[in-house]
PDB file of C-alpha atoms in Angstrom:
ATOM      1  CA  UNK A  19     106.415 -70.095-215.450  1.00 44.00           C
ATOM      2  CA  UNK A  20     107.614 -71.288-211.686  1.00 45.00           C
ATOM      3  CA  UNK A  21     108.541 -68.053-209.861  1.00 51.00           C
ATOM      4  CA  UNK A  22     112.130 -68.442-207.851  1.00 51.00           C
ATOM      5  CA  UNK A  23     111.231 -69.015-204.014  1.00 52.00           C
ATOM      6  CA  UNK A  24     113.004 -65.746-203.583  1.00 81.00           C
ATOM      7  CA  UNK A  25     110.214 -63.411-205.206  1.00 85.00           C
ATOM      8  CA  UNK A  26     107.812 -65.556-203.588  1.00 84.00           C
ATOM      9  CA  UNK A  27     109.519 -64.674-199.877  1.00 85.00           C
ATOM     10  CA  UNK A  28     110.177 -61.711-200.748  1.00 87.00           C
ATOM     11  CA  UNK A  29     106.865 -60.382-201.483  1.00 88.00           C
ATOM     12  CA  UNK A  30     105.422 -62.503-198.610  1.00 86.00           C
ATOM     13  CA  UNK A  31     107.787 -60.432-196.660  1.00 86.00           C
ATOM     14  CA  UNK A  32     106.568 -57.200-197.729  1.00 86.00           C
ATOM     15  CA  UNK A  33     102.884 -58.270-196.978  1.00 82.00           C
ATOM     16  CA  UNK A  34     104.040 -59.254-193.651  1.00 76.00           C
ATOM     17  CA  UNK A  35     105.269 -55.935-192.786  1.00 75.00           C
ATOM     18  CA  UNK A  36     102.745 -53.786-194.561  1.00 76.00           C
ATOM     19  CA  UNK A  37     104.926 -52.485-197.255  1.00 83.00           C
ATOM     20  CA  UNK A  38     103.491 -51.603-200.755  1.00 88.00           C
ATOM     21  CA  UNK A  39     104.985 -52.827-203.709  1.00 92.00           C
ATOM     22  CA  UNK A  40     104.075 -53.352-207.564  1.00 94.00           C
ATOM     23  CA  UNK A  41     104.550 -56.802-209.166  1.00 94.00           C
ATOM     24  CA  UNK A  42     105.172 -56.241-212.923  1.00 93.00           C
ATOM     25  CA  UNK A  43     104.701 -59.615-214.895  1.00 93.00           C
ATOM     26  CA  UNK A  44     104.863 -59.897-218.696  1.00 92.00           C
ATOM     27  CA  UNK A  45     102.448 -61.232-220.213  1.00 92.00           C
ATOM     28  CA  UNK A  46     103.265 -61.651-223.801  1.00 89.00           C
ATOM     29  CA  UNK A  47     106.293 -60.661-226.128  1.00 86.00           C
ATOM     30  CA  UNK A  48     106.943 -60.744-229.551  1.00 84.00           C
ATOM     31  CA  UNK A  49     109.955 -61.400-231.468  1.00 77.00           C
ATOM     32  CA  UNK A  50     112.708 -60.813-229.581  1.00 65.00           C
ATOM     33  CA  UNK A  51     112.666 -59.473-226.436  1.00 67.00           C
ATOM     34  CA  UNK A  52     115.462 -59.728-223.774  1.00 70.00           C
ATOM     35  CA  UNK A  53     112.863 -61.322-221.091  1.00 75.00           C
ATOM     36  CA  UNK A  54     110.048 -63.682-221.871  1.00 83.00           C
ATOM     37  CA  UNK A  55     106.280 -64.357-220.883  1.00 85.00           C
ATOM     38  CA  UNK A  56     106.377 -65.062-217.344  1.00 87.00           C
ATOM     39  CA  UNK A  57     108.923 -63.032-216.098  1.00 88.00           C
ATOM     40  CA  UNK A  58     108.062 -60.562-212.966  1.00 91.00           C
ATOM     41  CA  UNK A  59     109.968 -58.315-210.952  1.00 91.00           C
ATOM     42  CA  UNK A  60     109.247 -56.394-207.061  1.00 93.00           C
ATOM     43  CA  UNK A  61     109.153 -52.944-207.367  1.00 92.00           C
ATOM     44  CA  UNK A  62     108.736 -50.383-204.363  1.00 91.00           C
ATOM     45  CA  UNK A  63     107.217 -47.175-203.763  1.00 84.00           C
ATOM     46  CA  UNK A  64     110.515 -45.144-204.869  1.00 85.00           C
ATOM     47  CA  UNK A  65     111.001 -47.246-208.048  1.00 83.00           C
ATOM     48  CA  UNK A  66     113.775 -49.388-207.284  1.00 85.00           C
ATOM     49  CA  UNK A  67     113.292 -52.792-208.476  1.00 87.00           C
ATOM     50  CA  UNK A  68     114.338 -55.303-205.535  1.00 83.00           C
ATOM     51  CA  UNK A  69     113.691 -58.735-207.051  1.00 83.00           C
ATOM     52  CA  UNK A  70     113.234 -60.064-210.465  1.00 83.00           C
ATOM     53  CA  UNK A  71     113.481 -59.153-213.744  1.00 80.00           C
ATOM     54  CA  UNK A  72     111.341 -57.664-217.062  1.00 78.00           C
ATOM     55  CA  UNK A  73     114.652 -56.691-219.136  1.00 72.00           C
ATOM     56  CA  UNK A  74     116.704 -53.756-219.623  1.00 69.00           C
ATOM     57  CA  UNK A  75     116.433 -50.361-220.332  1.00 71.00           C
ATOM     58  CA  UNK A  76     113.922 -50.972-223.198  1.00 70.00           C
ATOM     59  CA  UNK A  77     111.108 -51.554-220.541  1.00 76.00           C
ATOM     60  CA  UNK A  78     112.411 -50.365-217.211  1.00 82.00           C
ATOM     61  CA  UNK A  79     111.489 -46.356-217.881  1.00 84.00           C
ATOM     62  CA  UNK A  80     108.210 -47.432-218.914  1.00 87.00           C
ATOM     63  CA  UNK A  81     107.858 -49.997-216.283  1.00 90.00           C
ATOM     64  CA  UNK A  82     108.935 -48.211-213.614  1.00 90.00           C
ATOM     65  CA  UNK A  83     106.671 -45.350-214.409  1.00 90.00           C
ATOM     66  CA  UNK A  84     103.636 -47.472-214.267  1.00 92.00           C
ATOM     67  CA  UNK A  85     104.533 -48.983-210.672  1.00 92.00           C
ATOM     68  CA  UNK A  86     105.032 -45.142-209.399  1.00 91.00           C
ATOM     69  CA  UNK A  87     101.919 -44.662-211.002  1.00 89.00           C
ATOM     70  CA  UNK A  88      99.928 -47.418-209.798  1.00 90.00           C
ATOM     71  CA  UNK A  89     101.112 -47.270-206.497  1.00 88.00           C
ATOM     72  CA  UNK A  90      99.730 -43.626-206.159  1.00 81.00           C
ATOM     73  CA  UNK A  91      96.192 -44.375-207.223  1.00 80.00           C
ATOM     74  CA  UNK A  92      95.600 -48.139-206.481  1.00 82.00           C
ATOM     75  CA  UNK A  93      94.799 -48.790-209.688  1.00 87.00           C
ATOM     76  CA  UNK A  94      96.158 -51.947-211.979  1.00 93.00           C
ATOM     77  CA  UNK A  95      98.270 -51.369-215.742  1.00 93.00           C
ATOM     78  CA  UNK A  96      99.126 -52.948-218.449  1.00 95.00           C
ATOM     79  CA  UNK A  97     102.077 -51.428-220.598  1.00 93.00           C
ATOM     80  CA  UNK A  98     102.928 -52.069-224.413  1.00 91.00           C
ATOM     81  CA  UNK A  99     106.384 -51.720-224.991  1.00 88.00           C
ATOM     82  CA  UNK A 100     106.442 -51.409-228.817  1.00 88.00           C
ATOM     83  CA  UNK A 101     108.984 -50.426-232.004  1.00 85.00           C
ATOM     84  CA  UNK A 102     108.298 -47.613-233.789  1.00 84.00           C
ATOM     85  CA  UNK A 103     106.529 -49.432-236.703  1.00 83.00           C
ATOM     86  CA  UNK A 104     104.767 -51.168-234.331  1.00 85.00           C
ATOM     87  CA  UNK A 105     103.636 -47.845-232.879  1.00 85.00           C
ATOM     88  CA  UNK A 106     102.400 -46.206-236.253  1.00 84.00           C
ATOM     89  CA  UNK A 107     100.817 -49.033-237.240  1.00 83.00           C
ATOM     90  CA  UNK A 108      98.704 -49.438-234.739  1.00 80.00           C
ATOM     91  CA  UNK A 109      98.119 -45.156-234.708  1.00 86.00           C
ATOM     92  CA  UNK A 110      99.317 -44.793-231.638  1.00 85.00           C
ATOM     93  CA  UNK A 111     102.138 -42.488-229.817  1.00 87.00           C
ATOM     94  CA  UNK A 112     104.507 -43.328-227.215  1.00 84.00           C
ATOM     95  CA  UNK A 113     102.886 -42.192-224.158  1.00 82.00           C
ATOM     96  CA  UNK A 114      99.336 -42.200-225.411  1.00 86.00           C
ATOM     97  CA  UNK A 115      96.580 -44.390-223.400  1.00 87.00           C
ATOM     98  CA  UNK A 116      94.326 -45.908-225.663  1.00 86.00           C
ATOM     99  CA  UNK A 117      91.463 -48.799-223.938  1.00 84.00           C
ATOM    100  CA  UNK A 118      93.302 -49.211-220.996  1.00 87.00           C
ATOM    101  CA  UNK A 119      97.019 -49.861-222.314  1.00 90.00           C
ATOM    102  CA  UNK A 120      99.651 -47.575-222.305  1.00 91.00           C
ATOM    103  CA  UNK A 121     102.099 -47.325-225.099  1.00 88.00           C
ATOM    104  CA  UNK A 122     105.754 -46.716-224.821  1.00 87.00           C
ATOM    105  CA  UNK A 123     108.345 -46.889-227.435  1.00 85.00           C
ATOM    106  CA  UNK A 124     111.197 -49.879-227.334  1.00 80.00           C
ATOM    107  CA  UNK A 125     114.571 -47.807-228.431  1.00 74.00           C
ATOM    108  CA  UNK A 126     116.591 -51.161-228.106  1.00 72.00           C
ATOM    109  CA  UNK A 127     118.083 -52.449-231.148  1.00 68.00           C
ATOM    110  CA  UNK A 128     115.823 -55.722-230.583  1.00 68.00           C
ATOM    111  CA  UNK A 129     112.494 -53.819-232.043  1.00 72.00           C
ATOM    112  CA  UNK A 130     110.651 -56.502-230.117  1.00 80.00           C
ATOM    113  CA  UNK A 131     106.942 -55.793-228.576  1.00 86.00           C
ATOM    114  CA  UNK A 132     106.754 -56.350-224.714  1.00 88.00           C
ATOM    115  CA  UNK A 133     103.031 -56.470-222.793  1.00 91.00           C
ATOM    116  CA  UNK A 134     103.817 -56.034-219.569  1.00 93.00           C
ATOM    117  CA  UNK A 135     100.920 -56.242-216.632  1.00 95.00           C
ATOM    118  CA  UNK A 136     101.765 -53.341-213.725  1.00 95.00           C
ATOM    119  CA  UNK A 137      99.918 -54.613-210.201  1.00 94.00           C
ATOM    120  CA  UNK A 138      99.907 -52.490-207.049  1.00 93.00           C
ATOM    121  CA  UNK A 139      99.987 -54.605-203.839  1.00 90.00           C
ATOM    122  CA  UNK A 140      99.029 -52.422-201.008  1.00 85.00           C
ATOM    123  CA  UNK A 141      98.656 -53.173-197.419  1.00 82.00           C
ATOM    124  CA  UNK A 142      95.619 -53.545-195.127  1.00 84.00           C
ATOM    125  CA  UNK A 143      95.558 -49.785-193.691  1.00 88.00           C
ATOM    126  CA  UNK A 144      96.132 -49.957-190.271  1.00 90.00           C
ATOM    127  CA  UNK A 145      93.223 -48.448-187.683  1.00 95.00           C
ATOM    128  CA  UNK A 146      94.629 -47.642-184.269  1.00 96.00           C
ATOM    129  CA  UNK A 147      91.096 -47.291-182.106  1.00 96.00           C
ATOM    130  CA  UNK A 148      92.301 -45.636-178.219  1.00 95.00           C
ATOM    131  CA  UNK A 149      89.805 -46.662-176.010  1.00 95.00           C
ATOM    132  CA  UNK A 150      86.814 -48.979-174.860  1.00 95.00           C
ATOM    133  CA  UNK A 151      83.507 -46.423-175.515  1.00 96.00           C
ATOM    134  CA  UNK A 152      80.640 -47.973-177.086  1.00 96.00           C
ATOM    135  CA  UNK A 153      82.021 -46.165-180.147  1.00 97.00           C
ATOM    136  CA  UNK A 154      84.874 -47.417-179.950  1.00 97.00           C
ATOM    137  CA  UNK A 155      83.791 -50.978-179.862  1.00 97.00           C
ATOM    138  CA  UNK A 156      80.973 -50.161-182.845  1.00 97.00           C
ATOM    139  CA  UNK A 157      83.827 -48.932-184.907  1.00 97.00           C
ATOM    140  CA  UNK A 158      86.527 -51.872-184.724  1.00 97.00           C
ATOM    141  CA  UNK A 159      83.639 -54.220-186.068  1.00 96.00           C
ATOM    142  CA  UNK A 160      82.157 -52.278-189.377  1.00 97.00           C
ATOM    143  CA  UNK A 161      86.266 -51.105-189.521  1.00 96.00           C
ATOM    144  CA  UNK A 162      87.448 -54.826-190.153  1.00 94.00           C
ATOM    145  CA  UNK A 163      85.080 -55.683-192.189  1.00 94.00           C
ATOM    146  CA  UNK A 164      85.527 -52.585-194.597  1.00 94.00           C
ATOM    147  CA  UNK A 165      89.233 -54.043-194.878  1.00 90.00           C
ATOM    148  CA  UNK A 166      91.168 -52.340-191.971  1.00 94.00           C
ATOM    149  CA  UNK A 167      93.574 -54.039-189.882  1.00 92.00           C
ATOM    150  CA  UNK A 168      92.191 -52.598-186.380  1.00 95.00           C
ATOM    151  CA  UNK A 169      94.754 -52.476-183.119  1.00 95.00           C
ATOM    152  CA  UNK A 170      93.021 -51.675-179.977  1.00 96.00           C
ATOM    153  CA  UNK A 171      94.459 -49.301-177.476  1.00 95.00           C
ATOM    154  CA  UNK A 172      92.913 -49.814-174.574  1.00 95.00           C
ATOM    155  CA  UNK A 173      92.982 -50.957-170.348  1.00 95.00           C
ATOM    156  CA  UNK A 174      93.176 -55.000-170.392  1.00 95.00           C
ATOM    157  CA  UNK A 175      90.283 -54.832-168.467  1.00 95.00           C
ATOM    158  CA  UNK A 176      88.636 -53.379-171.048  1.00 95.00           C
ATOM    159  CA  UNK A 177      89.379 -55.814-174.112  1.00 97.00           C
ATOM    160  CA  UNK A 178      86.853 -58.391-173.213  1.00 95.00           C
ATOM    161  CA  UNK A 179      84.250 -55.375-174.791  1.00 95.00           C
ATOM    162  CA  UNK A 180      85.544 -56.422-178.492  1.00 96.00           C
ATOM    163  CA  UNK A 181      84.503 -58.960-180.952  1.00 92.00           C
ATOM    164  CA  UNK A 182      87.263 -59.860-183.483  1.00 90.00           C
ATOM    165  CA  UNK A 183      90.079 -57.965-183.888  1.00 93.00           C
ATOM    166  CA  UNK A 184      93.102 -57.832-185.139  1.00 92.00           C
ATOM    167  CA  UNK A 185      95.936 -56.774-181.916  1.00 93.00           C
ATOM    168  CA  UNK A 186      95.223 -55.748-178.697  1.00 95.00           C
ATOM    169  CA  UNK A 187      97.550 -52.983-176.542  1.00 94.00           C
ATOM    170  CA  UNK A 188      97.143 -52.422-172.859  1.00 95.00           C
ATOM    171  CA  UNK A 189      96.982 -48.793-172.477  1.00 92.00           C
ATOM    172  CA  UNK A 190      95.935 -45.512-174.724  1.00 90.00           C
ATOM    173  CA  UNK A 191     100.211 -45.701-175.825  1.00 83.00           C
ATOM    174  CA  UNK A 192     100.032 -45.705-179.538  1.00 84.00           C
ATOM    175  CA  UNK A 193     102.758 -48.549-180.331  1.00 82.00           C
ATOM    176  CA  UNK A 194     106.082 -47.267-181.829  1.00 74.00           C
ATOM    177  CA  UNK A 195     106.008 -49.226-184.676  1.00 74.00           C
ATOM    178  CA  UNK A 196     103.076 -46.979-186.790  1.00 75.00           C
ATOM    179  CA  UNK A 197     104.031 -45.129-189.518  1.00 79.00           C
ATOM    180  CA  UNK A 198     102.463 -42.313-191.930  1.00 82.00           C
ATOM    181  CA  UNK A 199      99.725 -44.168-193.590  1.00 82.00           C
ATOM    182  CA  UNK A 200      97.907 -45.241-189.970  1.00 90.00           C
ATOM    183  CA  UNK A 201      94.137 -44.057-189.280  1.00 95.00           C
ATOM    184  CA  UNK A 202      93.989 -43.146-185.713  1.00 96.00           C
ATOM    185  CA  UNK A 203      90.719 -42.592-183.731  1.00 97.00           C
ATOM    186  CA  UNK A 204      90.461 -41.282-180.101  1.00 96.00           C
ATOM    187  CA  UNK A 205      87.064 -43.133-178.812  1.00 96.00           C
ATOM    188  CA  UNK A 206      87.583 -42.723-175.417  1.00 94.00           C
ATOM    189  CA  UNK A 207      84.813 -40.685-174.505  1.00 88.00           C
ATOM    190  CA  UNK A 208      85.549 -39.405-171.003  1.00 86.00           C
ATOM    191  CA  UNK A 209      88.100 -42.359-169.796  1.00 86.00           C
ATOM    192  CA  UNK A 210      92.075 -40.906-170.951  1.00 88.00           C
ATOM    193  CA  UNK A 211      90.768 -38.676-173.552  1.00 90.00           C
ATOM    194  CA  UNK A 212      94.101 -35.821-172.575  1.00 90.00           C
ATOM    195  CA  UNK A 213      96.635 -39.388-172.126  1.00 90.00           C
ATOM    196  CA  UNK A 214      95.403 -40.734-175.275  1.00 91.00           C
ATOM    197  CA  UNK A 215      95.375 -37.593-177.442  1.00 91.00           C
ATOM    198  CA  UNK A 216      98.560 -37.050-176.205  1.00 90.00           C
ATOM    199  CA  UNK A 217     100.017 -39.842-177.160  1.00 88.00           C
ATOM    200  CA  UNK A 218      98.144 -40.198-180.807  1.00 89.00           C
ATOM    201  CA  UNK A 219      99.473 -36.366-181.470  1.00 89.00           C
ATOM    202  CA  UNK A 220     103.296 -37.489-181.437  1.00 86.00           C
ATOM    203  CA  UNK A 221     103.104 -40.412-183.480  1.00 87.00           C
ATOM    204  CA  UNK A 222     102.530 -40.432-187.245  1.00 85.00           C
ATOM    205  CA  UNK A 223      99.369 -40.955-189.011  1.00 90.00           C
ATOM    206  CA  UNK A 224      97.620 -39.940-192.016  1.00 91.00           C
ATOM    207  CA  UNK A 225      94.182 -39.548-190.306  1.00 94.00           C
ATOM    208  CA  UNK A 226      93.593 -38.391-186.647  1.00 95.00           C
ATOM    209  CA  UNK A 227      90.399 -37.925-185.682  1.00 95.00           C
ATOM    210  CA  UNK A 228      88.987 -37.440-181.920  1.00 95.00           C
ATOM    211  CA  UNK A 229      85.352 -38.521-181.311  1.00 95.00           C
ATOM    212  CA  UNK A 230      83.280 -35.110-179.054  1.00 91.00           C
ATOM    213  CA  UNK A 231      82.317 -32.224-179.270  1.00 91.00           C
ATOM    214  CA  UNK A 232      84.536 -29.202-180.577  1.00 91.00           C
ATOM    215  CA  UNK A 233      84.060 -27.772-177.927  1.00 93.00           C
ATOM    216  CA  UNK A 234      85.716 -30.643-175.590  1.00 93.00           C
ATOM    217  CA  UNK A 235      88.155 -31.170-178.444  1.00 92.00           C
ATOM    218  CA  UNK A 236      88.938 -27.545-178.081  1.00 93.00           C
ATOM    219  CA  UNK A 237      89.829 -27.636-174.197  1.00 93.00           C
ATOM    220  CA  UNK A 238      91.899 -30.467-175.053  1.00 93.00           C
ATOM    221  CA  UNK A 239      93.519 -28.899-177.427  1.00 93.00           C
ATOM    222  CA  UNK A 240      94.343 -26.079-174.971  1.00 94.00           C
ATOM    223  CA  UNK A 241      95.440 -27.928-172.732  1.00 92.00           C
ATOM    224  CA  UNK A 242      97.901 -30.004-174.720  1.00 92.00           C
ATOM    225  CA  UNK A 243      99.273 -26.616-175.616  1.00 93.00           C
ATOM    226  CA  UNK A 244      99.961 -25.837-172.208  1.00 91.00           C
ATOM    227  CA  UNK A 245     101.549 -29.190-171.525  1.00 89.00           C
ATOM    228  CA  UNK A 246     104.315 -28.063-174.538  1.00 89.00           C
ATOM    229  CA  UNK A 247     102.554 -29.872-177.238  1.00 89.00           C
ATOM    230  CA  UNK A 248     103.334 -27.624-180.673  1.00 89.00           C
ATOM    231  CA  UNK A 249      99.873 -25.830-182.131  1.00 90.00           C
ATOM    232  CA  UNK A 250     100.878 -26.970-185.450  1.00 88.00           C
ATOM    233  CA  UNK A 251     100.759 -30.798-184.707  1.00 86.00           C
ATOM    234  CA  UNK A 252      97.254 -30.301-183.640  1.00 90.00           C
ATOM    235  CA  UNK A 253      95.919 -28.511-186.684  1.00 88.00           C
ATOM    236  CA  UNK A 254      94.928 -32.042-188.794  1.00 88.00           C
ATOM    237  CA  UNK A 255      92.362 -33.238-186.171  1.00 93.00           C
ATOM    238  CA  UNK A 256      89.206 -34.388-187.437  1.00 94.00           C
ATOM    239  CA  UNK A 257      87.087 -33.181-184.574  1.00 92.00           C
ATOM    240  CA  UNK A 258      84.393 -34.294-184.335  1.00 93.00           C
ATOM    241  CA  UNK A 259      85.463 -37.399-185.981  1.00 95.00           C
ATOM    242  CA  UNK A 260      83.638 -38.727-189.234  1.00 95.00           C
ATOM    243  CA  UNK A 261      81.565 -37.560-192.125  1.00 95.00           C
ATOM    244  CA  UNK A 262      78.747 -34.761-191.268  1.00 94.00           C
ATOM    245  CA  UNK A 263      75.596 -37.559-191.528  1.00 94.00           C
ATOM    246  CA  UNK A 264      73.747 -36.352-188.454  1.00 94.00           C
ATOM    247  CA  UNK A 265      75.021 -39.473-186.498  1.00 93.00           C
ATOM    248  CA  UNK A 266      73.470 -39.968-182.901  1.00 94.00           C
ATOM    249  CA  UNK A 267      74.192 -43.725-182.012  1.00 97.00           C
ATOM    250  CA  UNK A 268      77.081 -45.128-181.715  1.00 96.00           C
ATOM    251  CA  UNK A 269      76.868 -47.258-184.764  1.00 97.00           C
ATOM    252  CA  UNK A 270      75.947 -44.166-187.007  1.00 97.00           C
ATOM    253  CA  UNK A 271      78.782 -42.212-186.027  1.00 97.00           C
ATOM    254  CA  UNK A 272      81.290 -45.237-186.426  1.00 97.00           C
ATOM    255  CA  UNK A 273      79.443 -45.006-189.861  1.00 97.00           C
ATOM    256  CA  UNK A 274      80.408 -41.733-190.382  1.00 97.00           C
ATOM    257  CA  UNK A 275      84.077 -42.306-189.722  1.00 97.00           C
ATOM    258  CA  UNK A 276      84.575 -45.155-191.304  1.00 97.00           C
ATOM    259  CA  UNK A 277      83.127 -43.442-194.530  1.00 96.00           C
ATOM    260  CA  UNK A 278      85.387 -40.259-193.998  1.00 96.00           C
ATOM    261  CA  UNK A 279      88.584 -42.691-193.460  1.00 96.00           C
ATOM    262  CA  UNK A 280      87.134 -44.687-196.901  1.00 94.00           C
ATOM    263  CA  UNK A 281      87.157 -40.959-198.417  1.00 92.00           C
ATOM    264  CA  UNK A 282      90.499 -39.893-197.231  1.00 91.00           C
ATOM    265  CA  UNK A 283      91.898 -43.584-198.534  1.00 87.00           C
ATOM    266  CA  UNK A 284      90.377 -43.650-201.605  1.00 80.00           C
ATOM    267  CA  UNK A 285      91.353 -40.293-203.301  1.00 76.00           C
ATOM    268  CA  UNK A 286      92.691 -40.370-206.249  1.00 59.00           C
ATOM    269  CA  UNK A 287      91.012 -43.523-207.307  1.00 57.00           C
ATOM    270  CA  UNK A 288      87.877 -42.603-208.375  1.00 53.00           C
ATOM    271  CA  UNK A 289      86.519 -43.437-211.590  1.00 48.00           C
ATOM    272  CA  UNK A 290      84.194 -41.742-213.945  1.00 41.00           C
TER     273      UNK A 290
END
């Protein structure tokens, strides 16, 4: 079935600004149902449905459950919206996950069945990499191509140093426009480390992580305390940044933080 131009822009729109959203699509119905095969809907983070349409109350608990759901863990589902003959004959309960479907009960005088396929559509996380130190460059390659959209923070002078990437900022400023589920490294090595800590402290991020020693991460530290900076907003610094591999180079240690921001991503979707 064609899909109207406006769920089309819509979710292009979403994309565009890194927004998650679920796109629920039914796949199959039987008897009657109050939408048919085909049908999708857009629906966000906090379950509101935006665009589209799978029905009415018969599937939207269910539905909507499933989106919440998926968005949390990444993970794709397909819900059977079923009668309650439908249900027993099949030995299942309302609720119950049996080979990957989830079953839920259809209270609506219709007593139709309803497949409906749940798919989480989640943004390229976002790496903000402050400065220009052989690190730093190391770690906006093997970053974009383990999926992250990489921004560069950095002296224009100093750009030239990168291969590929995806936006470029003149200065260790971390742009206004990040939000909660950024990845922030401070690679600057010597060159702003204080400016560009600083700066990466006040803005929002789900990972923060400053590439030295402790102890130099310490006296930094300090010294943004003494400069008015609250202790509490420096308590969720990975420092030193990355996983504890015993990285020397520069590539091993971009290594190691790429796999601790993979970790830190990735929880909650593991698999047995």
């Amino acid at each position: 079935m064609p899909q109207p131009a406006d769920i089309l822009d819509l979710m292009n729109d979403y994309k565009s600004k890194g927004e998650p959203f679920a796109l629920a699509t039914v796949v199959r119905t039987v008897s009657v149902t109050a939408a048919k095969a085909g049908a999708k809907a857009v629906i966000l983070s906090d379950g509101s449905i935006t665009e589209g349409w799978i029905g009415g109350g018969c599937a939207r608990g269910a539905v909507l459950k499933a989106a919440r759901e998926a968005l949390a863990d990444g993970q794709s589902r397909l819900v059977s919206i079923q009668p309650d003959d439908q249900l027993s004959e099949h030995q299942v309960k309302a609720g119950e996950v049996r080979e990957g479907v989830i079953y839920a009960k259809n209270m609506c005088p219709s007593q139709g069945t309803m497949d409906v396929f749940v798919e989480p559509v989640l943004p390229r996380p976002n790496l903000l990499i402050c400065g220009a130190s052989p690190v730093a460059v190391a770690l906006a390659d093997l970053a974009r191509r383990m999926g992250f959209f990489v921004t560069i923070c950095a002296p224009s002078a100093d750009h030239a140093s990168f291969g590929e990437t995806d936006r470029l900022i003149d200065g260790y400023a971390v742009p206004a426009d990040g939000s909660e589920r950024d990845y922030v490294v401070i690679a600057t090595q010597g060159r702003g480390d204080s400016v560009a800590l600083k700066a990466a402290v006040q803005a929002p991020s789900k990972y923060l992580a400053f590439v030295g020693s402790r102890k130099k991460a310490a006296a930094l530290k300090a010294d943004l305390v003494e400069s008015g900076i609250p202790p509490a907003q420096l308590e969720t610094i990975h420092a030193p940044a990355g996983l504890d591999l015993g990285a020397i180079t520069p590539d091993e240690i971009a290594f190691s933080i790429v796999a601790e921001m993979i970790e830190i991503r990735r929880r909650g979707q593991r698999t047995l």
